[in-house]
Every structure is written in structure tokens, then in C-alpha cells.
Short mmCIF file of C-alpha atoms in Angstrom, two decimals:
data_model
loop_
_atom_site.label_atom_id
_atom_site.label_comp_id
_atom_site.label_asym_id
_atom_site.label_seq_id
_atom_site.Cartn_x
_atom_site.Cartn_y
_atom_site.Cartn_z
CA MET A 17 96.41 130.77 137.58
CA ALA A 18 96.50 134.40 136.70
CA PHE A 19 93.81 136.50 135.22
CA VAL A 20 94.97 138.01 132.69
CA GLY A 21 93.27 141.38 130.74
CA GLY A 22 92.91 142.00 126.78
CA ASN A 23 90.45 144.32 124.77
CA GLY A 24 86.62 142.97 124.51
CA VAL A 25 84.81 143.11 121.80
CA GLY A 26 81.45 144.56 121.17
CA ALA A 27 80.32 147.65 123.68
CA ALA A 28 81.83 146.34 126.80
CA ALA A 29 83.44 143.46 128.99
CA PHE A 30 84.03 142.83 132.54
CA ALA A 31 86.84 141.96 134.82
CA GLY A 32 88.81 143.60 137.43
CA ARG A 33 88.42 144.02 141.02
CA ARG A 34 86.32 141.62 142.35
CA LYS A 35 83.50 141.40 144.79
CA ASP A 36 81.97 138.07 146.89
CA GLY A 37 83.92 136.15 143.75
CA VAL A 38 82.03 138.36 141.59
CA VAL A 39 83.68 140.91 138.99
CA LEU A 40 83.10 144.63 138.98
CA SER A 41 84.88 146.39 137.09
CA GLY A 42 88.27 146.65 133.83
CA LYS A 43 87.54 145.73 130.17
CA SER A 44 88.11 141.98 129.37
CA ARG A 45 89.04 138.71 131.39
CA SER A 46 90.16 135.32 130.52
CA MET A 47 92.46 132.41 132.69
CA VAL A 48 95.40 130.67 131.80
CA VAL A 49 96.57 127.94 133.13
CA ALA A 50 100.01 127.24 131.20
CA GLY A 51 101.34 123.81 130.51
CA ARG A 52 103.59 121.63 128.52
CA LYS A 53 101.86 119.88 126.08
CA GLY A 54 98.58 122.24 126.51
CA ARG A 55 97.03 125.29 127.56
CA VAL A 56 94.05 125.31 129.93
CA MET A 57 92.17 128.71 129.35
CA MET A 58 89.28 130.48 128.62
CA HIS A 59 89.37 133.59 126.63
CA ASP A 60 87.21 137.02 125.51
CA GLY A 61 88.22 139.89 123.25
CA PRO A 62 89.84 140.55 120.37
CA ALA A 63 92.93 138.46 118.56
CA ARG A 64 94.61 141.41 118.21
CA PRO A 65 98.36 141.71 118.66
CA LYS A 66 98.88 143.31 122.19
CA THR A 67 100.46 146.31 121.37
CA GLY A 68 101.01 150.27 123.74
CA ALA A 69 97.63 150.26 125.99
CA ASP A 70 96.49 147.29 125.02
CA TRP A 71 99.06 144.80 126.32
CA VAL A 72 98.41 141.64 128.20
CA LYS A 73 98.66 142.85 132.18
CA GLU A 74 98.69 139.53 134.49
CA GLU A 75 97.27 140.40 137.88
CA GLN A 76 98.08 138.23 140.73
CA GLY A 77 95.18 138.96 143.20
CA GLN A 78 92.35 138.05 145.16
CA SER A 79 90.25 134.61 143.85
CA GLY A 80 87.00 136.08 145.32
CA ASN A 81 87.07 133.67 148.40
CA GLY A 82 89.28 135.77 150.24
CA THR A 83 92.57 133.22 148.93
CA ALA A 84 95.00 133.59 146.72
CA PRO A 85 95.03 131.82 143.49
CA VAL A 86 97.26 128.07 144.30
CA ALA A 87 100.06 128.21 141.67
CA LEU A 88 100.74 124.09 140.11
CA ALA A 89 103.62 122.72 140.97
CA LYS A 90 105.74 123.28 137.84
CA ASP A 91 105.64 119.27 137.07
CA ALA A 92 101.90 119.53 137.53
CA MET A 93 101.37 119.39 133.77
CA LYS A 94 104.10 116.98 132.82
CA ASP A 95 103.16 113.99 130.09
CA GLN A 96 98.92 114.98 130.72
CA SER A 97 99.61 113.47 134.36
CA GLY A 98 97.97 116.74 136.43
CA MET A 99 95.68 117.36 133.45
CA LYS A 100 92.95 115.65 134.90
CA GLU A 101 92.46 117.03 138.38
CA VAL A 102 93.39 120.37 136.32
CA LEU A 103 89.82 119.96 134.69
CA GLU A 104 87.74 118.61 137.32
CA MET A 105 88.92 121.90 139.10
CA THR A 106 88.64 124.63 136.48
CA GLY A 107 85.67 122.95 134.23
CA ALA A 108 88.12 124.67 131.42
CA LEU A 109 89.57 122.82 128.22
CA VAL A 110 93.27 122.14 126.95
CA ARG A 111 94.03 124.14 123.84
CA ARG A 112 96.31 122.00 121.72
CA GLU A 113 99.61 124.38 121.74
CA THR A 114 99.91 126.15 117.99
CA ARG A 115 102.23 129.20 116.75
CA ALA A 116 100.84 132.38 116.10
CA VAL A 117 100.16 133.19 112.20
CA PRO A 118 99.43 137.27 111.43
CA VAL A 119 96.60 137.64 109.20
CA GLY A 120 96.37 141.42 108.55
CA ASP A 121 96.60 142.30 112.98
CA VAL A 122 94.70 139.46 113.51
CA LEU A 123 96.84 136.75 115.42
CA VAL A 124 95.00 133.22 115.18
CA GLY A 125 96.30 130.51 116.88
CA GLY A 126 99.26 130.62 119.89
CA GLY A 127 97.18 130.38 122.68
CA ASN A 128 95.38 133.32 120.83
CA PRO A 129 91.29 133.82 121.34
CA VAL A 130 89.96 131.78 118.62
CA VAL A 131 89.32 133.77 115.64
CA VAL A 132 85.59 134.13 113.61
CA GLN A 133 85.82 134.07 110.08
CA SER A 134 83.38 134.84 106.75
CA MET A 135 82.85 134.91 103.34
CA ILE A 136 80.91 137.66 101.63
CA ASN A 137 78.50 136.58 98.72
CA GLU A 138 79.06 139.79 96.63
CA ASP A 139 81.02 139.48 92.61
CA THR A 140 84.59 140.35 93.53
CA LEU A 141 84.40 142.65 90.21
CA ASP A 142 81.68 144.52 92.61
CA ILE A 143 84.11 146.60 94.63
CA ASP A 144 81.39 148.66 96.12
CA GLY A 145 79.28 146.09 97.10
CA SER A 146 82.22 143.90 98.37
CA VAL A 147 83.32 146.80 100.36
CA ALA A 148 79.80 147.10 101.79
CA ALA A 149 79.56 143.24 102.35
CA ILE A 150 82.94 143.30 103.87
CA ARG A 151 82.04 145.71 106.01
CA ARG A 152 78.72 144.65 106.96
CA LEU A 153 80.34 141.61 108.29
CA HIS A 154 83.06 143.27 110.29
CA GLU A 155 80.57 145.00 111.92
CA ALA A 156 78.72 141.83 112.94
CA GLY A 157 81.52 140.31 114.69
CA CYS A 158 83.62 138.85 112.17
CA GLU A 159 87.13 138.81 112.49
CA ILE A 160 88.86 138.11 109.02
CA VAL A 161 86.50 138.30 105.65
CA ARG A 162 86.93 135.88 102.62
CA VAL A 163 86.60 137.08 99.34
CA THR A 164 86.69 134.29 96.04
CA THR A 165 89.33 135.02 93.34
CA PRO A 166 88.70 133.07 90.31
CA SER A 167 90.30 134.75 87.58
CA LEU A 168 92.76 137.23 87.36
CA SER A 169 90.99 140.50 86.59
CA HIS A 170 88.77 139.73 90.19
CA ALA A 171 92.72 139.23 90.97
CA PHE A 172 93.51 142.82 90.08
CA ALA A 173 89.96 144.27 91.37
CA MET A 174 91.23 143.09 95.36
CA GLY A 175 93.35 145.41 95.41
CA TYR A 176 90.73 148.34 94.81
CA ILE A 177 88.26 146.71 97.57
CA LYS A 178 91.03 146.87 99.95
CA GLU A 179 92.44 150.94 99.12
CA LYS A 180 88.47 151.08 99.41
CA LEU A 181 88.07 150.10 102.63
CA ARG A 182 91.17 152.02 104.09
CA GLU A 183 89.76 155.19 102.74
CA THR A 184 86.27 154.86 103.70
CA TYR A 185 86.63 152.39 106.48
CA GLN A 186 89.30 151.29 107.97
CA ASP A 187 91.42 148.32 107.22
CA VAL A 188 90.41 144.56 107.28
CA PRO A 189 92.10 141.47 107.04
CA LEU A 190 91.03 139.70 103.88
CA VAL A 191 91.43 136.21 102.53
CA ALA A 192 91.66 135.76 98.85
CA ASP A 193 89.48 132.09 97.95
CA VAL A 194 91.80 130.22 94.71
CA HIS A 195 90.77 127.42 93.16
CA HIS A 196 91.53 126.14 89.99
CA ASN A 197 95.45 125.84 88.14
CA GLY A 198 94.99 129.09 90.08
CA MET A 199 99.09 129.86 90.64
CA LYS A 200 98.94 133.36 88.34
CA ILE A 201 95.80 134.79 90.92
CA ALA A 202 97.43 133.63 93.35
CA LEU A 203 100.57 135.21 92.79
CA GLU A 204 98.24 138.48 91.65
CA VAL A 205 95.97 138.73 94.42
CA ALA A 206 98.87 138.37 97.74
CA ASN A 207 99.91 142.05 96.48
CA HIS A 208 96.62 142.71 97.81
CA VAL A 209 95.33 140.61 100.75
CA ASP A 210 96.51 139.32 104.05
CA LYS A 211 96.04 135.59 103.10
CA VAL A 212 96.28 133.41 100.18
CA ARG A 213 93.37 130.60 100.65
CA ILE A 214 94.52 127.10 97.52
CA ASN A 215 92.79 123.62 98.18
CA PRO A 216 94.89 121.43 97.13
CA GLY A 217 93.52 119.09 94.89
CA LEU A 218 92.11 122.31 92.78
CA TYR A 219 95.47 124.15 92.54
CA VAL A 220 97.12 121.94 90.25
CA PHE A 221 93.76 120.37 88.66
CA GLU A 222 93.62 117.92 86.05
CA LYS A 223 91.01 116.01 84.46
CA PRO A 224 90.80 113.03 85.98
CA ASP A 225 91.05 109.94 83.18
CA ALA A 226 88.06 107.43 83.15
CA ASN A 227 90.52 105.05 81.61
CA ARG A 228 92.79 104.91 84.52
CA THR A 229 92.72 102.05 87.37
CA GLU A 230 95.95 102.71 88.73
CA TYR A 231 98.71 105.52 89.90
CA THR A 232 101.99 103.95 89.56
CA LYS A 233 104.62 105.11 92.02
CA GLU A 234 106.18 106.89 89.44
CA GLU A 235 102.94 109.10 88.08
CA PHE A 236 102.38 109.90 91.97
CA GLU A 237 105.98 111.28 92.66
CA SER A 238 105.67 113.55 89.29
CA ALA A 239 102.02 114.56 90.42
CA LYS A 240 103.52 115.69 93.77
CA ASN A 241 106.93 117.36 91.82
CA LYS A 242 104.51 119.44 89.78
CA LEU A 243 102.05 120.67 92.65
CA LYS A 244 105.62 121.69 94.61
CA ASP A 245 107.41 123.95 91.42
CA THR A 246 104.28 125.22 91.45
CA LEU A 247 103.72 126.11 94.73
CA THR A 248 106.77 127.76 95.04
CA PRO A 249 106.62 130.57 93.42
CA LEU A 250 103.59 131.33 96.30
CA ILE A 251 105.34 130.25 99.08
CA GLU A 252 108.41 132.61 98.30
CA LYS A 253 105.98 135.55 97.81
CA LEU A 254 104.48 134.89 100.79
CA ARG A 255 106.94 134.28 103.12
CA ASP A 256 108.70 137.56 102.02
CA GLN A 257 105.91 139.13 102.20
CA ASN A 258 104.87 138.04 106.53
CA LYS A 259 101.33 136.78 104.78
CA ALA A 260 99.99 133.56 105.59
CA LEU A 261 98.64 130.78 103.63
CA ARG A 262 95.66 128.51 104.06
CA ILE A 263 95.82 124.65 103.06
CA GLY A 264 92.20 124.57 102.62
CA VAL A 265 91.17 120.83 102.04
CA ASN A 266 87.71 119.56 101.26
CA HIS A 267 86.54 115.92 101.42
CA GLY A 268 85.20 116.40 98.10
CA SER A 269 87.41 118.12 96.39
CA LEU A 270 90.67 115.58 96.64
CA SER A 271 92.76 115.37 93.53
CA GLU A 272 92.27 111.87 91.84
CA ARG A 273 95.72 110.72 92.79
CA MET A 274 95.16 111.14 96.32
CA LEU A 275 91.77 109.12 95.75
CA PHE A 276 93.43 106.30 94.51
CA THR A 277 96.23 106.54 96.46
CA TYR A 278 94.13 106.47 99.95
CA GLY A 279 90.62 106.49 98.81
CA ASP A 280 87.42 109.00 99.61
CA THR A 281 88.95 108.92 103.49
CA PRO A 282 89.52 111.10 106.24
CA GLU A 283 93.33 109.94 105.50
CA GLY A 284 93.60 110.92 102.03
CA MET A 285 92.23 114.12 103.27
CA VAL A 286 95.23 114.91 106.16
CA GLU A 287 97.80 113.14 103.12
CA SER A 288 96.54 115.87 100.89
CA ALA A 289 97.47 118.53 103.27
CA LEU A 290 100.74 117.34 104.82
CA GLU A 291 102.45 116.89 101.13
CA CYS A 292 101.80 120.76 100.79
CA ILE A 293 102.98 121.49 104.29
CA ARG A 294 106.35 119.35 104.01
CA VAL A 295 106.62 122.19 100.81
CA CYS A 296 106.34 125.48 103.01
CA ARG A 297 108.61 123.63 105.86
CA GLU A 298 111.33 123.07 102.96
CA LEU A 299 110.92 126.70 101.64
CA ASP A 300 110.90 128.04 105.45
CA PHE A 301 107.52 129.17 105.04
CA HIS A 302 105.34 128.42 108.52
CA ASN A 303 102.81 131.16 108.38
CA LEU A 304 100.50 128.40 107.51
CA ILE A 305 96.50 127.38 108.81
CA ILE A 306 95.84 124.32 107.57
CA SER A 307 91.42 123.74 107.53
CA MET A 308 89.88 119.61 106.76
CA LYS A 309 86.75 120.41 105.78
CA ALA A 310 83.65 117.82 105.27
CA SER A 311 79.99 118.25 104.81
CA LYS A 312 79.24 114.98 106.81
CA VAL A 313 80.15 115.69 110.51
CA MET A 314 81.53 112.27 111.27
CA VAL A 315 84.56 112.66 108.20
CA MET A 316 85.08 116.70 109.38
CA LEU A 317 86.20 114.93 113.00
CA ALA A 318 87.79 112.66 111.97
CA ALA A 319 89.81 113.99 109.07
CA TYR A 320 91.12 117.03 111.84
CA ARG A 321 91.86 115.25 114.78
CA LEU A 322 94.16 112.38 112.77
CA LEU A 323 95.52 115.73 110.99
CA ALA A 324 96.30 116.90 114.60
CA LYS A 325 97.97 113.68 115.35
CA ARG A 326 99.79 113.13 112.98
CA MET A 327 100.92 117.37 112.97
CA ASP A 328 102.30 116.58 116.08
CA LYS A 329 103.69 113.60 115.40
CA GLU A 330 105.94 115.44 113.35
CA GLY A 331 106.38 118.18 115.36
CA MET A 332 104.47 120.92 112.96
CA ASP A 333 102.44 123.61 115.74
CA TYR A 334 100.59 125.47 112.71
CA PRO A 335 96.98 126.63 114.15
CA LEU A 336 94.19 125.12 112.56
CA HIS A 337 90.75 126.48 110.76
CA LEU A 338 87.56 124.93 111.06
CA GLY A 339 84.40 124.74 109.58
CA VAL A 340 81.26 121.74 108.58
CA THR A 341 81.35 122.77 104.37
CA GLU A 342 78.12 123.55 102.75
CA ALA A 343 75.77 123.57 106.50
CA GLY A 344 72.74 124.09 104.72
CA ASP A 345 70.68 127.29 106.28
CA GLY A 346 68.34 127.40 109.48
CA GLU A 347 68.47 125.33 112.73
CA TYR A 348 69.83 121.79 110.99
CA GLY A 349 72.52 123.81 109.45
CA ARG A 350 73.84 125.15 112.53
CA ILE A 351 73.13 122.31 114.62
CA LYS A 352 75.47 120.48 111.70
CA SER A 353 78.08 123.25 112.18
CA THR A 354 78.29 123.06 115.79
CA LEU A 355 78.24 119.68 116.34
CA GLY A 356 81.20 119.63 113.97
CA ILE A 357 83.01 122.91 115.46
CA GLY A 358 82.10 122.49 119.13
CA THR A 359 83.31 118.91 119.48
CA LEU A 360 87.13 120.06 118.51
CA LEU A 361 87.11 123.34 120.37
CA ALA A 362 86.23 121.05 123.49
CA GLU A 363 89.09 119.03 122.92
CA GLY A 364 91.55 121.23 122.52
CA ILE A 365 91.60 121.13 118.89
CA GLY A 366 91.11 124.32 116.74
CA ASP A 367 92.33 127.93 116.21
CA THR A 368 90.05 130.01 114.05
CA ILE A 369 85.53 129.38 112.49
CA ARG A 370 83.45 129.77 109.75
CA VAL A 371 79.97 128.48 110.18
CA SER A 372 79.16 128.33 106.65
CA LEU A 373 75.40 128.67 106.50
CA THR A 374 73.33 129.14 103.01
CA GLU A 375 71.86 132.35 104.39
CA ASP A 376 73.31 135.65 104.42
CA PRO A 377 76.45 135.45 106.14
CA VAL A 378 76.38 138.32 108.50
CA LYS A 379 73.36 135.39 110.38
CA GLU A 380 76.45 133.05 110.92
CA ILE A 381 78.16 135.39 113.20
CA PRO A 382 76.19 135.02 115.91
CA VAL A 383 76.01 131.56 115.21
CA CYS A 384 79.88 131.25 115.80
CA TYR A 385 80.41 133.13 119.14
CA GLY A 386 77.72 131.16 120.49
CA ILE A 387 79.49 127.76 120.02
CA LEU A 388 82.87 129.80 121.64
CA GLN A 389 80.34 131.43 124.17
CA GLY A 390 79.26 128.18 125.31
CA LEU A 391 83.19 126.38 125.74
CA GLY A 392 83.92 129.37 127.36
CA LEU A 393 86.11 130.41 124.52
CA ARG A 394 85.05 134.11 124.66
CA ARG A 395 83.03 136.03 125.82
CA THR A 396 80.87 138.32 123.62
CA MET A 397 77.24 138.99 125.08
CA VAL A 398 76.09 138.08 128.16
CA GLU A 399 75.84 135.02 129.73
CA TYR A 400 72.40 134.08 130.56
CA VAL A 401 71.68 130.82 133.38
CA ALA A 402 68.14 130.30 133.31
CA CYS A 403 65.74 127.24 134.90
CA PRO A 404 62.98 125.51 132.41
CA SER A 405 60.92 126.13 134.72
CA CYS A 406 58.14 124.20 136.76
CA GLY A 407 55.23 123.74 138.54
CA ARG A 408 57.72 125.26 141.86
CA THR A 409 58.30 128.69 139.38
CA LEU A 410 56.86 131.97 141.56
CA PHE A 411 56.53 133.75 138.24
CA ASN A 412 56.08 133.74 134.76
CA LEU A 413 59.93 132.61 133.48
CA GLU A 414 60.26 133.26 130.29
CA GLU A 415 58.62 136.91 130.42
CA VAL A 416 60.56 137.18 133.31
CA LEU A 417 63.94 136.62 131.52
CA HIS A 418 63.00 138.25 128.76
CA LYS A 419 62.66 141.75 130.64
CA VAL A 420 66.34 141.23 132.35
CA ARG A 421 67.36 140.54 128.95
CA GLU A 422 66.34 143.91 127.23
CA ALA A 423 67.82 145.44 130.47
CA THR A 424 71.11 144.06 130.64
CA LYS A 425 72.39 142.37 126.90
CA HIS A 426 74.14 145.61 126.46
CA MET A 427 77.21 143.97 129.01
CA PRO A 428 78.74 141.20 127.52
CA GLY A 429 81.02 139.89 129.60
CA LEU A 430 78.57 139.42 132.29
CA SER A 431 76.75 136.22 133.92
CA ILE A 432 73.19 136.97 134.95
CA ALA A 433 71.40 133.75 136.39
CA VAL A 434 67.35 133.99 136.24
CA MET A 435 65.48 131.04 138.87
CA GLY A 436 62.07 129.96 138.82
CA CYS A 437 62.57 129.46 143.17
CA ILE A 438 64.25 129.12 145.51
CA VAL A 439 64.88 125.28 145.55
CA ASN A 440 67.09 124.97 142.47
CA GLY A 441 67.63 129.03 142.74
CA PRO A 442 70.91 129.48 144.94
CA GLY A 443 72.86 126.32 143.87
CA GLU A 444 71.61 125.62 140.32
CA MET A 445 73.24 129.77 139.58
CA ALA A 446 76.83 128.01 139.27
CA ASP A 447 78.64 130.65 138.71
CA ALA A 448 76.68 133.32 137.86
CA ASP A 449 77.53 136.83 138.44
CA TYR A 450 73.94 138.27 140.10
CA GLY A 451 70.83 136.11 140.36
CA TYR A 452 67.06 136.62 140.48
CA VAL A 453 65.32 134.52 142.24
CA GLY A 454 61.67 134.23 143.16
CA LYS A 455 61.76 133.52 147.02
CA GLN A 456 58.07 133.27 148.06
CA PRO A 457 55.00 135.09 145.52
CA GLY A 458 55.32 137.95 144.93
CA ARG A 459 58.95 138.25 146.46
CA ILE A 460 62.38 138.19 144.46
CA SER A 461 65.37 137.52 145.80
CA LEU A 462 69.09 139.25 144.19
CA TYR A 463 71.61 137.97 144.06
CA ARG A 464 75.70 138.87 144.32
CA GLY A 465 77.32 135.65 143.36
CA ARG A 466 75.72 133.37 146.00
CA SER A 467 75.09 135.53 148.87
CA GLU A 468 71.21 137.28 149.58
CA VAL A 469 71.84 140.77 148.87
CA ARG A 470 68.23 142.39 147.91
CA ASN A 471 64.62 141.37 148.37
CA VAL A 472 62.25 142.99 146.76
CA SER A 473 58.56 142.90 144.99
CA GLU A 474 58.14 141.34 142.18
CA ASP A 475 57.13 144.40 140.59
CA GLU A 476 60.70 146.27 141.34
CA GLY A 477 63.13 142.72 140.76
CA VAL A 478 64.27 144.10 136.99
CA GLU A 479 64.37 147.29 138.19
CA SER A 480 66.25 146.93 141.38
CA LEU A 481 69.48 144.52 139.60
CA VAL A 482 70.12 147.44 137.38
CA ALA A 483 70.46 149.51 140.64
CA LEU A 484 72.69 146.37 142.29
CA LEU A 485 74.70 146.44 138.45
CA LYS A 486 74.99 150.27 139.41
CA GLU A 487 75.66 150.25 142.72
CA ASP A 488 78.32 147.59 142.23
CA GLY A 489 80.43 149.58 139.43
CA VAL A 490 79.02 147.45 136.65
CA TRP A 491 76.34 149.27 134.78
CA VAL A 492 77.39 150.52 131.55
CA GLU A 493 74.81 152.51 130.41
CA PRO A 494 73.85 151.16 126.77
CA GLU A 495 74.45 153.51 123.60
CA PRO A 496 71.39 155.15 122.33
CA ALA A 497 69.53 153.70 119.50
CA LYS A 498 69.83 155.45 115.76
CA ALA A 499 66.34 156.29 114.62
CA GLU A 500 66.32 154.02 111.55
CA GLU A 501 66.32 151.00 114.13
CA GLU A 502 63.89 152.54 116.19
CA GLU A 503 61.94 153.67 113.31
CA THR A 504 62.63 149.05 112.05
CA SER A 505 62.08 147.97 115.59
CA ALA A 506 58.74 149.58 116.13
CA VAL A 507 57.57 147.50 112.30
CA PRO A 508 56.50 143.57 113.43
CA THR A 509 58.55 141.74 110.68
CA ALA A 510 58.11 137.68 110.19
CA VAL A 511 61.22 135.67 111.91
#
């Protein structure tokens, strides 16, 4: 195994020097076990090309228990024979091997961290409003932003949006969303954005014939050739500019001929995507990202699984964009998105994600990072391990967890356990970097890894934890709160 450095997201992330299995300093970490057909890996940091000072440096140091990392035999992963043992040893997952596709200065696939995306709600013709919305999303952690372009006017507006972002903020990777009969729109907007998204079922849109009872082979091939002729100019333009294309299939908008041939099924979705992929391959264009979105979780899961299987069989290594479309809002929308996206990511499928909520798009970003952190794919916030509390708990667990969180939440990449009693404390803390455990009434034991290092009064618990972090060189001072944020936080708000 190799611990690999990279850039962190947000205020800070940690890796580097270790003590008792605890990360003490550095910028970020990822764990990689290379294999023939997949990679066991944990990532943090943005998916930026690694250049200059950001270049990845592999460290062959001590592993935390005083022993050097054990290298796997070269054939340990051959035909996945060693995969089960690797997973049991590391608890990590195996990601599907894909090529890296550039979207502006972000890389999607190729073993890079899973990229977070979203989409603004503003009218693209509102240049200032669109720029402000894109900036809000980007500052919240969104790495690629999609913008709708339903007409040529909107396509031209994208040029002004890009220019103003560079002038007033920074260059943000943008995707243009193109739908009905969109060839002219796509060709224009390709001049201004980093990626174009098309829906195969709508890109060459034909009104369904209510009297049609079948599609003959000749009719199917004719429509297929029309799609190819319409796609070719866009593919050539994107290829020549080294830009990207997302082939974004939606379950609810399959073309009539796909519905007649394959039905309203995951198979029809996959065939629709493969048809476009093959056109791109004929033209030697490979900056492709594919999506199979559906509002029903089980349809979405089936479509992505089938697509990954078919693509692997045909030697296609293009990255996949995951999402449950029209997931709704509130708790249920978040649950649906987590079930769909999280399930596939746990199976190693997926290179970029979007949680689609009927809410302010900024609210999608924490859900994305929560899914990724829960699977160990990104480390963008502090990981808190806490027991649910029971009769053995020796302090107000909910209150203490809140205090610990408030004191340490600005240090993403760190893991801290808050446990109510000594029965579950050291054992249930798992791999937390630090532990805060109720050992006896009024007393708190602080742990570094699984080693108890301090016993203090409950009143001094949080303060002593902070002191320990400072002694170990882990502590980072929080950034001063902005005046307007302080004023806002002082006013109660409804949730």
C-alpha cells in the first residue's frame, strides 16, 4: 500500500507524519492498492490535474503500528482472486477502472476523486444572476456546474458568463445542457463551455406517431444514421478543442424507436447510450462521460449496472456520472439519492455525482460530500464516531458531541470518537484518530488512536482535547468569522 498526498478541500485536510496510527500533519491522504481490473482506494481532495507543487508524492513510510507496509504479490489481484482478502483487510472498495476525462481543470475518472456536480436554476440570459449562482455553488464545494441552454441566445450568453466569471471570480468548469433538436445550439455553446451534455432521446427529436405499431429495421437504421449525422459535427468540434461530452440518457425521455424496440427498460437506456458512444469511437473521440438517470432507484441501479457490464465487455473505459433524477426534496429526496448513488459507488461504479433536489442547489453539495465521506471516497469534513447513548452513558452525550463538533469542525480529514462509557469506548472507536470517552462519573479519558493518553475532569474535557490536538501538531486555528456571518448566527432561524 502507498499513502499518496494530494490537495484537500476546504480549510484543511490531514496526512503525513503518524503517531500511534494517528495522522499528525500534512495536507491530505488517499490509500491505493493497485490491481489489474480495479483499484482499492480512498481519496480526498479535489480532482485537479497534479502539476507543479500539487504533484502526487508517494510515501513509503511506517504504517502506524511500527511495521512497514506489506506489498502484494504482482498477481494477487489477477482475475480478482485476491480481491476478497484485500477488502477484508482494508474495508475499502474497488473502483471500476476508467480513463481520465478533462472538464476544464477538473479530471473525471482515471482513479481521481469522485467529482461533485450541480446545476443552477437561474435563466441563462440573466448573466449577473447566473454568475452569482455559479459562484455560490463553487464556493460551497461544487466542482462542475451545469447550465441550461435551450436556445441559441442562451448559448451565446454562456460566453459572457464564462468571461465574467474569469473577470470577477475565477474560471469554473461549466457544462451546457442541450436538449430538443440541439445541433446548432450545441455547436455554438461548445465554443464557450468545457463540456456539452446531450440527451440522445431528444437531441434528434421527432414527435411520436400515435398510429405507429412498429419500427421496421430500415426505419430504425434510418433514424440511427440521422442521429449519427447530427452528432458528427459536435463530436468533431469537441474533439478538436479537447473538450468533453456527456451522453446523458434519461429513463423518461427515450426515443420512440428505442421504446418500440426495447421497451421502457434499462436495456433501452443502455442501447441508447451505446449507440452514441460507438459514433464517438468511430470519430476517435474519447472525452466521454455517460449517465443513466431515472427517478426510480431500482431502474437507475439496473441501468448503470448493465451499462458498466456492457462497456467493460466492449473495452469501453469511459467514466460514469451518477444521479437519481427528480429525487424530490427534504429527507426523502436525500434518502432516494443516497440509496441510488451510494449503492453504485459501493460497488465501484461512478466517477462523478449529482444529487438532484427540488431545493436551492447549494443544499445538494453537503449531501454529495456526506455520501462520499460515508464510503471513504473523499475526506472533506471531520468524521465523528459517536454511540447512540444508553443507561451506561456517564455524561450528556448529545451535548458533549455538540461541543466537540463546534470546537473541531473546521479541520476536515480528522476523525474523532465521542463514546459514553468505557464498555464500548476503546473498542467501538474503530479507527478514529482521537477519542473522548466517559470512564467514570465526572471523568473523561482522552485517546490517541486506541491508546489512552489523558484522564481529565468532565468540565475540562473539550479544552483538554483541543490541547492534545495542539501538542500533536494537528490543530489548525479556525478562520475568523465574517461580521455578517456572526450577525446571522445570532438570529434564530426556522429549520
